[in-house]
Amino acid sequence: MRFDLVTIFPRLCDGPLGEGILRRAIERGIVDVHVHDLRDHTTDRHRSVDDVPYGGGPGMVLKPDPIFRALDAIGAERGTALTVILTSPQGRRFTQAEAERLSRLEHIVLLCGRYEGFDERVRERVTEELSIGDYVLTGGELPALVVLDAVARFVPGVVGDEQSVAQDSFSRGLLDHPHYTRPATIRSASRSGERELGVPDVLMSGNHAEIRRWRKREALSRTLERRPDLLDDASLDDEEAQILRELKGARHGRD
Ligand code: 9D3
């Protein structure tokens, strides 16, 4: 799968693309990422990418022509119509389901906003507009990288364990269960004194049916406590539905 990012801060992308799973996927050619400096598509002596808003008011607006030129350059290299995603606070919320849908495309272009945003005419060339959540950032680069990261995980071969992608929290609609690794006990000094922190016995028991059931229960009880909204459209098997009824029953007195 190919990603083209258009930004005025190309170096912002170097860190996230240069480490870990994304780096390996790029090295292996499973994903192909092209980062374009919007300034390379300007034609004036000062390479200006922004200008004052018509009608007045604070802040600057990204000029449309460098963006049109960048898109034309990306489009000329490809034959097919481009999927152009604009990152903006006005966009639809980006979700795991959106990530999976986008991962079925061969190529996406991500336009990163800065300043007050884009000249409205850019939307002529935009297929979708996405926001990553209700908080205010300084620009669209981090959101574009968030989208790229979440989409790339669905591309076959990017994440080593295909099963872990499918079983992920949110894909399944539940939060994850707790995880433990060695050592079996660890000392923790806190205000209340020195304590030994152990590992739930069931995980050391070797009883895999019990372990599976414990993990289901923990995932469900966390989801019920922290993100009950997720349970509305989680897909639960019969055992999970039964455990959830028990948990809800046990909670009754406490609410
Ligand atoms: C004064 C109005 N602001 C809109 C809410 C202006 C504004 C603030 C921040 C315009 C652009 C930005 C930069 N943010 C993004 O480009 C952005 C973003 C975000 O801030 N939060 C969540 N998702 C996204 S996607 C792009």
CSV table of C-alpha atoms and ligand atoms in Angstrom, one decimal, residues 86-91 112-118 130-141 143-144, ligand 1:
chain,number,residue,atom,x,y,z
A,86,LEU,CA,-7.8,16.0,4.5
A,87,THR,CA,-7.0,16.1,8.2
A,88,SER,CA,-8.9,18.8,10.0
A,89,PRO,CA,-10.8,19.5,13.2
A,90,GLN,CA,-14.0,19.7,11.1
A,91,GLY,CA,-13.6,16.1,9.8
A,112,CYS,CA,-1.8,17.9,6.7
A,113,GLY,CA,-3.4,21.1,7.7
A,114,ARG,CA,-1.6,24.0,9.5
A,115,TYR,CA,-2.5,27.6,10.6
A,116,GLU,CA,-6.3,28.2,10.5
A,117,GLY,CA,-6.7,25.5,7.8
A,118,PHE,CA,-7.1,25.1,4.0
A,130,LEU,CA,-11.0,13.2,9.1
A,131,SER,CA,-10.4,14.3,12.7
A,132,ILE,CA,-8.7,12.1,15.2
A,133,GLY,CA,-10.7,13.4,18.2
A,134,ASP,CA,-12.0,16.4,20.1
A,135,TYR,CA,-8.9,18.2,21.2
A,136,VAL,CA,-7.0,21.0,19.5
A,137,LEU,CA,-3.6,20.2,18.0
A,138,THR,CA,-1.1,22.5,16.2
A,139,GLY,CA,-1.5,20.9,12.8
A,140,GLY,CA,-2.5,17.8,10.8
A,141,GLU,CA,0.8,16.0,10.7
A,143,PRO,CA,-3.2,13.1,12.9
A,144,ALA,CA,-2.0,12.1,9.4
B,1,9D3,C1,-10.2,28.6,15.9
B,1,9D3,C2,-10.7,27.3,15.3
B,1,9D3,N1,-9.8,26.2,15.3
B,1,9D3,C3,-10.5,25.0,14.8
B,1,9D3,C4,-11.0,24.1,15.9
B,1,9D3,C5,-8.6,26.5,14.4
B,1,9D3,C6,-7.7,25.3,14.3
B,1,9D3,C7,-7.1,24.7,15.4
B,1,9D3,C8,-6.2,23.7,15.2
B,1,9D3,C9,-7.4,24.9,13.0
B,1,9D3,C10,-6.5,23.9,12.8
B,1,9D3,C11,-5.9,23.3,13.9
B,1,9D3,C12,-4.9,22.2,13.7
B,1,9D3,N2,-5.5,20.9,13.9
B,1,9D3,C13,-5.5,20.0,12.8
B,1,9D3,O1,-5.1,20.4,11.8
B,1,9D3,C14,-6.2,18.7,13.0
B,1,9D3,C15,-6.7,18.1,14.2
B,1,9D3,C16,-6.9,18.6,15.5
B,1,9D3,O2,-6.5,19.7,15.9
B,1,9D3,N3,-7.5,17.7,16.4
B,1,9D3,C17,-8.0,16.5,16.0
B,1,9D3,N4,-7.8,16.0,14.8
B,1,9D3,C18,-7.2,16.8,13.9
B,1,9D3,S1,-7.0,16.5,12.3
B,1,9D3,C19,-6.3,17.9,12.0
